[in-house]
XYZ file of C-alpha atoms in Angstrom:
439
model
C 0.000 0.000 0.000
C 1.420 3.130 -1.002
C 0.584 6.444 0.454
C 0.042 9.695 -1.430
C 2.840 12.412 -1.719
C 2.596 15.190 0.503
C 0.431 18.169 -0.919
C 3.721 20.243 -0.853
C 5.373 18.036 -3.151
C 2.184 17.974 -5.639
C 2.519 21.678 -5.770
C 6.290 21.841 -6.628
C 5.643 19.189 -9.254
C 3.088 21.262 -11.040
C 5.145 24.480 -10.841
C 8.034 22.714 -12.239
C 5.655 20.781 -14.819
C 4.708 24.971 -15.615
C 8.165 25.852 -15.458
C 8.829 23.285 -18.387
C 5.663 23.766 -20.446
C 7.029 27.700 -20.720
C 10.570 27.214 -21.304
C 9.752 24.979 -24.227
C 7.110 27.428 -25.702
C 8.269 30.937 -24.717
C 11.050 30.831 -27.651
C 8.482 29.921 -30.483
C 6.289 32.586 -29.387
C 8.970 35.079 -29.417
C 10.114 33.895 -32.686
C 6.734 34.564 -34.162
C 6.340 37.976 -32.586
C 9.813 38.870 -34.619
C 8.724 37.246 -37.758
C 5.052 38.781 -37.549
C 7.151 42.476 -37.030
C 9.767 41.561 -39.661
C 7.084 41.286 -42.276
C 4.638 44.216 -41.163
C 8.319 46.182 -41.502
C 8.307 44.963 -44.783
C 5.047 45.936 -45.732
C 5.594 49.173 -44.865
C 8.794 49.729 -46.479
C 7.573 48.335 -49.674
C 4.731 50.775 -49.302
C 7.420 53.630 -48.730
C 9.186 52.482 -51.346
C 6.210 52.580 -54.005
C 5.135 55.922 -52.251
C 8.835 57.266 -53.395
C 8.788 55.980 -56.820
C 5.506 57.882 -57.359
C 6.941 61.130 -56.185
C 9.753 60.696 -57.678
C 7.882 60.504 -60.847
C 5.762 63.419 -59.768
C 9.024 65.700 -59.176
C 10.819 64.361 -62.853
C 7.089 65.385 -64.375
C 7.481 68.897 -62.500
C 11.275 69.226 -63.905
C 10.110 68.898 -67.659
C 6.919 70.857 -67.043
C 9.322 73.801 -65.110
C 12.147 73.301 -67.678
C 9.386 73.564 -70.939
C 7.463 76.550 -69.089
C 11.167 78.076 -68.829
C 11.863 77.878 -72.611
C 8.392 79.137 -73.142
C 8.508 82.247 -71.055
C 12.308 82.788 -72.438
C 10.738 82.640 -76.147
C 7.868 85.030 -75.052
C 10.247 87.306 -73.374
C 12.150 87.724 -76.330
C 9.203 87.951 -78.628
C 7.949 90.686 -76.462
C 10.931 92.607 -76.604
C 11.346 92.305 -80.144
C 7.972 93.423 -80.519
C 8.405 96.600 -78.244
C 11.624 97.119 -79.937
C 9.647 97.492 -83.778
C 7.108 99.476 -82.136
C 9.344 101.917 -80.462
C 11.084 102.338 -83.771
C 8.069 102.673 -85.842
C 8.102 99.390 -87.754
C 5.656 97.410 -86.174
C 1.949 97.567 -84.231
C 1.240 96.839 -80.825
C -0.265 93.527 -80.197
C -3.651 93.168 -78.997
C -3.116 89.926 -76.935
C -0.737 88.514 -75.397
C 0.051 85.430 -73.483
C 1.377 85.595 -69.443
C 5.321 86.202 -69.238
C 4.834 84.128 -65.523
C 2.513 80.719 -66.022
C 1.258 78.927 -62.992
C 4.135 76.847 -61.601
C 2.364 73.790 -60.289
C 1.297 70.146 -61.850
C -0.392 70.036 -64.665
C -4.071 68.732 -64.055
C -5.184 65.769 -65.089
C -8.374 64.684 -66.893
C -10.317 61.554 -67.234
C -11.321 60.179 -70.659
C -15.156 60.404 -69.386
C -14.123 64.811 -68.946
C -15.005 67.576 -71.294
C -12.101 69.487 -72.656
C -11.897 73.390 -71.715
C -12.750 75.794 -74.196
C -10.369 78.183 -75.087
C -10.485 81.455 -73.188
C -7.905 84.127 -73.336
C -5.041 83.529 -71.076
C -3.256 86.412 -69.174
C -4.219 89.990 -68.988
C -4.043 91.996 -72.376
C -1.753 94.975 -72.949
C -3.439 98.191 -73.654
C -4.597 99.519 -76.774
C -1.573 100.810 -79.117
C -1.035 104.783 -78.574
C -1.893 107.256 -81.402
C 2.387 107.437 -81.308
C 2.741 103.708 -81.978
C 0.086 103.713 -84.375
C 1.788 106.600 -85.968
C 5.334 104.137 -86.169
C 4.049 102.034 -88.225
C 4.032 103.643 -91.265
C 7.534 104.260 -91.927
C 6.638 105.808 -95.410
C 5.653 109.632 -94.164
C 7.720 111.530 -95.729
C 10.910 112.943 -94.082
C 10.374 115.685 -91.453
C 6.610 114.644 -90.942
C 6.924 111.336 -89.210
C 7.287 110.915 -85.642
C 10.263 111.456 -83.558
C 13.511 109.411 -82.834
C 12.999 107.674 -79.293
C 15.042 108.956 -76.547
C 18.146 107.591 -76.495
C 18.589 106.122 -79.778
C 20.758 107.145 -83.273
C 19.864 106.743 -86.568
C 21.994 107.350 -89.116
C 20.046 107.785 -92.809
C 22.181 108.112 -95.658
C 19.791 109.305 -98.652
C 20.535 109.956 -102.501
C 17.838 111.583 -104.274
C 17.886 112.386 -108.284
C 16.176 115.579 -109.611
C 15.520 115.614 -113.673
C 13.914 118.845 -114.426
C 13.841 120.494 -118.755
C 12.003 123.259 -119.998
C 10.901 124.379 -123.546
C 10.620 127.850 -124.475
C 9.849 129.682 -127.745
C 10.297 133.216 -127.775
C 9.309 135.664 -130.705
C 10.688 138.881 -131.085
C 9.109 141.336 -133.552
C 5.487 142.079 -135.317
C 2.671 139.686 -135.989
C 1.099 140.686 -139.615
C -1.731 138.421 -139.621
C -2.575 135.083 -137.372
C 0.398 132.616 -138.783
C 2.727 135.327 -140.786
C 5.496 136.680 -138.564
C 8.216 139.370 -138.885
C 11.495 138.981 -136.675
C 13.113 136.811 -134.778
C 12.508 133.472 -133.363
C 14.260 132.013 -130.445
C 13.748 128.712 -128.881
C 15.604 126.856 -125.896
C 15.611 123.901 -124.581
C 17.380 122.751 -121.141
C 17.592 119.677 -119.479
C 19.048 119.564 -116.069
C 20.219 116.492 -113.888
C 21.219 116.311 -110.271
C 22.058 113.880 -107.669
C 22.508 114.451 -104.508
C 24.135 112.334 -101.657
C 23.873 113.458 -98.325
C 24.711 112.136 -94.921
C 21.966 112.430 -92.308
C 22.469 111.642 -88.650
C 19.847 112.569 -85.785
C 19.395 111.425 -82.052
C 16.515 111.573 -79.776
C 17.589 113.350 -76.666
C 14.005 112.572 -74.714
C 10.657 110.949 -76.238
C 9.350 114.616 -77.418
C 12.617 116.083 -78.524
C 15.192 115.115 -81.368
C 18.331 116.990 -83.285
C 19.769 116.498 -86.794
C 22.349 117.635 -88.953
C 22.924 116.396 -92.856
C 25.688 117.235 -94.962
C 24.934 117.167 -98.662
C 27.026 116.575 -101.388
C 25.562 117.526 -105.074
C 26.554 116.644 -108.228
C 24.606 118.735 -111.819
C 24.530 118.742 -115.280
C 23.078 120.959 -117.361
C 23.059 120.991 -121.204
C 21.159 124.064 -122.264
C 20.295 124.079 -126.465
C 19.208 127.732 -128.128
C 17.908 128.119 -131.583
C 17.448 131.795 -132.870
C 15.692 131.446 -136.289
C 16.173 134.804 -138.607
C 17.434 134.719 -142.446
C 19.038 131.316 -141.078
C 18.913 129.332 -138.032
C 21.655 129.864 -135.625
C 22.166 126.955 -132.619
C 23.989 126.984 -129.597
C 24.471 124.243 -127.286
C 26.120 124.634 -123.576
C 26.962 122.310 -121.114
C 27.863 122.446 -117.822
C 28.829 120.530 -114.961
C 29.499 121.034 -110.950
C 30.055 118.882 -108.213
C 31.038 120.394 -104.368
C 29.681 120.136 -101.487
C 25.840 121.401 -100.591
C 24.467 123.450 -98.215
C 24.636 122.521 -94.287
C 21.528 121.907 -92.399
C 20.605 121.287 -88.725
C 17.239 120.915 -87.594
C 15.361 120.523 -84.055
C 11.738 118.766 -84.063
C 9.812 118.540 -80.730
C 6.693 116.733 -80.003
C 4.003 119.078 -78.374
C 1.622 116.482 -77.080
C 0.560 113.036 -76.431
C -1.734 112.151 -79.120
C -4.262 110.497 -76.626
C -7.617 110.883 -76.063
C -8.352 110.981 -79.748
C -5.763 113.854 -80.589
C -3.324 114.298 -83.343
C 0.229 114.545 -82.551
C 1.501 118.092 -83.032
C 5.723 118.276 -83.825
C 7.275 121.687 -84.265
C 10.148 122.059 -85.861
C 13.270 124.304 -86.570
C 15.723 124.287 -89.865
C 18.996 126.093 -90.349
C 20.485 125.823 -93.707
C 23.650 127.251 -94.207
C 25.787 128.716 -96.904
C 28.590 126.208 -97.303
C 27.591 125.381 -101.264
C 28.510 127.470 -104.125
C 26.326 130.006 -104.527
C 24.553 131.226 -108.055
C 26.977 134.355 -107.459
C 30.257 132.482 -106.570
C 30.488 131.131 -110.345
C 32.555 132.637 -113.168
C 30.639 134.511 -115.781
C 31.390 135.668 -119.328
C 31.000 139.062 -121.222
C 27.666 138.700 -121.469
C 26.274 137.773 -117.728
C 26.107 133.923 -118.359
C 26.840 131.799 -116.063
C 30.056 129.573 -116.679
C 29.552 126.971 -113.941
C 26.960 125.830 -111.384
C 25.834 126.724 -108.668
C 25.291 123.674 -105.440
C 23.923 125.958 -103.158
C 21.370 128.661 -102.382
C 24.602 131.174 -101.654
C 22.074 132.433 -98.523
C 21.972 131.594 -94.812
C 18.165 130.307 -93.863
C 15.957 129.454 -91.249
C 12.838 127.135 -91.044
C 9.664 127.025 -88.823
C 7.488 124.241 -89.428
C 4.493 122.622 -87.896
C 2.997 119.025 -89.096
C 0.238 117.071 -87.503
C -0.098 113.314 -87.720
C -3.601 111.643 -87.173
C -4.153 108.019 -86.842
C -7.290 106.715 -88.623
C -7.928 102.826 -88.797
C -5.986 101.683 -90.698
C -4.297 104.806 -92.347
C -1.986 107.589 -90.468
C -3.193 111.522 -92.267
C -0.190 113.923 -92.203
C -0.112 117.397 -92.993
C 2.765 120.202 -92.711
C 3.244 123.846 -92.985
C 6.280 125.653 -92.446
C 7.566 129.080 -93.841
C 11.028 129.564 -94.884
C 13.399 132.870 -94.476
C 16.006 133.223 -96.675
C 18.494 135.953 -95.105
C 19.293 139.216 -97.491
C 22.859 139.766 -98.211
C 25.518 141.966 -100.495
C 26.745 140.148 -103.026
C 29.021 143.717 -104.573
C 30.217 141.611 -107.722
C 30.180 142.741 -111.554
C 28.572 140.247 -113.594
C 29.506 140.839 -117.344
C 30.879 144.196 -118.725
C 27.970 146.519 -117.563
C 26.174 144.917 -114.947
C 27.175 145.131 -110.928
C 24.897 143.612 -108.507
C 24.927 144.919 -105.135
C 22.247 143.193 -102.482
C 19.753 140.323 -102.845
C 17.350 139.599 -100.499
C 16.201 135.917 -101.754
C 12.383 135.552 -101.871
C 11.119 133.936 -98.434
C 8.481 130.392 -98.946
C 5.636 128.604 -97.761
C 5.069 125.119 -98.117
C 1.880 123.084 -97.082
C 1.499 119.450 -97.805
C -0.982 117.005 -97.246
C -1.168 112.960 -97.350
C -1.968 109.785 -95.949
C 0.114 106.629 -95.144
C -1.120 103.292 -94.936
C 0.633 100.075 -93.122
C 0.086 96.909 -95.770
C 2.193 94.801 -92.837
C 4.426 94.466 -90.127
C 7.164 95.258 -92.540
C 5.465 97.000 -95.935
C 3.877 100.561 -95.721
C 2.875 103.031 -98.390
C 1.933 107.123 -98.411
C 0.596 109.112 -101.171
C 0.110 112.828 -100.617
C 0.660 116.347 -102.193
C 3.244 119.143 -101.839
C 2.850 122.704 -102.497
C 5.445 125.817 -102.387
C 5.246 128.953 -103.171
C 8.120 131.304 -103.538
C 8.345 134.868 -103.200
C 9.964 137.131 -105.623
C 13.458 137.733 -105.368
C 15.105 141.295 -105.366
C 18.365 142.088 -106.796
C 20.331 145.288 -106.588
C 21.469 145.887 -109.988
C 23.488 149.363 -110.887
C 21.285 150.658 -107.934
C 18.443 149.570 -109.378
C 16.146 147.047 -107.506
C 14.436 144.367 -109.914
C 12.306 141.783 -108.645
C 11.614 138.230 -110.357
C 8.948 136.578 -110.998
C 7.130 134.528 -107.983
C 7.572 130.339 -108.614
C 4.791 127.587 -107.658
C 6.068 124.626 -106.988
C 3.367 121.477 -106.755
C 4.419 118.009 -106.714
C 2.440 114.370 -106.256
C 4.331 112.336 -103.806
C 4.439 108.441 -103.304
C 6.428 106.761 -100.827
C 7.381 102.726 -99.954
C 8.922 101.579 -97.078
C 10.221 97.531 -96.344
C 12.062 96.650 -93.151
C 15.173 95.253 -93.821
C 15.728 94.101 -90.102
C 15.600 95.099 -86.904
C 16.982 97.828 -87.203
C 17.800 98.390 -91.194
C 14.800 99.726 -93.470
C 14.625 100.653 -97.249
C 12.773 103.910 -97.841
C 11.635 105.125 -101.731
C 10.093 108.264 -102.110
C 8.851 109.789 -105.827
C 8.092 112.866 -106.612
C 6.270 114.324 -109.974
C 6.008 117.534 -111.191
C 2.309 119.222 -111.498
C 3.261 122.706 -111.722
C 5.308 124.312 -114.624
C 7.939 125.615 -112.183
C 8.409 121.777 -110.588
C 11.032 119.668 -111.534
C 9.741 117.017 -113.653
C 10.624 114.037 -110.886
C 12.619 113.325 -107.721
C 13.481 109.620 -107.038
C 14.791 109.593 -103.141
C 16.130 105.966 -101.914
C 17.092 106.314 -97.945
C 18.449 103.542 -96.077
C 18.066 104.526 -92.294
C 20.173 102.400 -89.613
C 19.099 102.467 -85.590
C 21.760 102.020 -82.962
């Protein structure tokens, strides 16, 4: 017969049975606890990881888009200083619209297939209307002198040759008409053709936006071939020809802008001219026994001042320009004897008014045309000669002008300017080519 273990003993037996159970177990439960982390860790760093990818894409999306919208607001920078460039020089209109120099910087948004696209809509603010000034650039066929000034700051430097062809025909009869068609005395006719070209060297420079000076220095070159018949028992002809070349008569010039233009104005520019005496003058030439001229003259021979107004009026899509200025020729003593018998003291040049009148028209960006009319009327001239005062005849001087401009460049345009002869005192035509350069 056996007897039961002490209660003591049963206890310790089931503690250490415990003891066992959890010393054999413990480590597999701790083992999965680290494996269960390990893989949540995982999880999450594989979600991190995907997370990065996508932003990384996001960021390399944001580079092009930044990097595209760079090169975009580079080319509209330039555009847009190109464009204010022309239209401070007069070659170009204002635009109407124009696209934002700084676009939104952010991602671009994205649309599902099931979306409706945007319609357009103007994007950005747009500039304000073109001034009656830059309206008045455009048309860089005005005629020289009525156009609007040089901006501040910048030189132009506008060589010009011009070609003047001018021949009259004159019959003269000297004694007593019988009946209509039967004639007793002499007959005289002429006929003289005259050629010049001049080349002259222009330069002005705006010293503000209303106020520009300008000097040119011409250089002329004539021919004259001058053809006289006198008809009597027989016919007697003479033919004379002559030819000059020195340099012209000096000029320098002031033009300022009186207003704005805005608020439906014209733009008023008043201007000054000083024309010096630096050619040869009609007196200056050698003469012969008989008070003809021996050479030419490539100058006036008379100091002269200018005042001038002109107006220029934008009107969709043509510019109107007028002028009027009066001119002063300055008297002076020429004390010379011309021929045997004739001595000529002081000659006061007759003074002139000129008006013209015209319209220019912008085909383009780059092509512009003007058409108009120029009048001028000239005083009489009086001459001293042996104390006697004599004055000539008054001349009326009318001309149709045409003018074609084409920008070059920048900063180069080609200007051609005709003038025709309506009057009998006009030359018959003036062909002017100008080439004016901007620094």
């Amino acid at each position: 017969m056996t007897t039961a273990p002490p209660r003591s003993l049963r206890r310790l037996a089931i503690i250490g049975a415990a003891i066992v159970t959890f010393a054999t177990t413990a480590p597999a439960r701790a083992q999965e606890d680290v494996s269960a982390k390990l893989a949540r860790i995982e999880a999450l760093l594989l979600d991190q990881s995907s997370r990065l990818s996508v932003q990384e894409r996001r960021l390399a999306e944001q580079a092009a888009l930044i990097q595209q919208q760079d090169l975009e607001l580079r080319a509209l920078r330039a555009t847009r200083d190109e464009a204010l460039s022309e239209i401070r020089a007069g070659r170009a209109a204002a635009p109407q619209q124009a696209a934002p120099l700084n676009p939104p910087m952010g991602p671009a948004p994205t649309t599902t297939a099931a979306a409706a696209p945007t319609p357009p809509r103007p994007v950005g603010e747009a500039p304000p209307a073109a001034t009656t000034e830059q309206k008045a650039r455009e048309v860089a066929a005005i005629p020289e002198r009525l156009g609007v000034l040089t901006p501040a700051g910048r030189f132009v430097f506008d060589p010009t040759v011009e070609y003047v062809r001018s021949s009259t025909n004159r019959l003269t009869f000297r004694g007593v008409e019988i009946v209509p068609g039967i004639n007793l005395g002499l007959i005289e006719a002429g006929d003289a053709d005259r050629d010049s070209v001049v080349g002259t060297l222009a330069a002005r420079y705006g010293l503000s936006n209303r106020l520009e000076v300008e000097a040119r220095v011409p250089y002329v070159y004539r021919h004259d071939r001058i053809t006289t018949v006198a008809a009597a028992d027989r016919a007697v002809t003479r033919t004379m020809e002559l030819d000059a070349n020195d340099l012209g008569d000096v000029e320098v010039s002031g033009r300022y802008q009186l207003n704005s233009g805005d608020n439906g104005w014209p733009i008023f520019v008043a201007g000054v001219r000083v024309k010096s005496d630096t050619g040869v003058g009609p007196y200056d030439v050698d003469f012969d026994d008989f008070a003809v001229a021996k050479g030419l003259a490539t100058g006036s021979g008379f100091w002269a001042t200018e005042l001038g107004l002109t107006m220029l009026y934008p009107s969709d899509p043509a510019v109107i320009y007028g002028g009027i200025s009066y001119l002063h020729n300055f008297a002076g003593s020429v004390d010379k004897a011309v021929g045997n018998n004739i001595f000529v003291g002081e000659v006061d040049p007759g003074d002139g008014v000129n008006a013209s009148i015209g319209f220019g028209l912008a085909l383009n960006p780059k092509f512009s045309v003007s058409f108009g009319y120029s009048h001028h009327y000239i005083f009489p001239t009086d001459t001293e000669i042996n104390n006697t005062t004599q004055s000539s005849n008054s001349l009326s001087i009318g001309a149709l002008q045409m003018s074609l401009s084409y920008r070059l460049s920048r900063r180069l345009t080609l200007i051609n300017s005709f003038e025709f002869g309506v009057t009998s005192d006009a030359p018959d035509m003036r062909l002017t080519v100008r080439a004016p350069y901007s620094f």
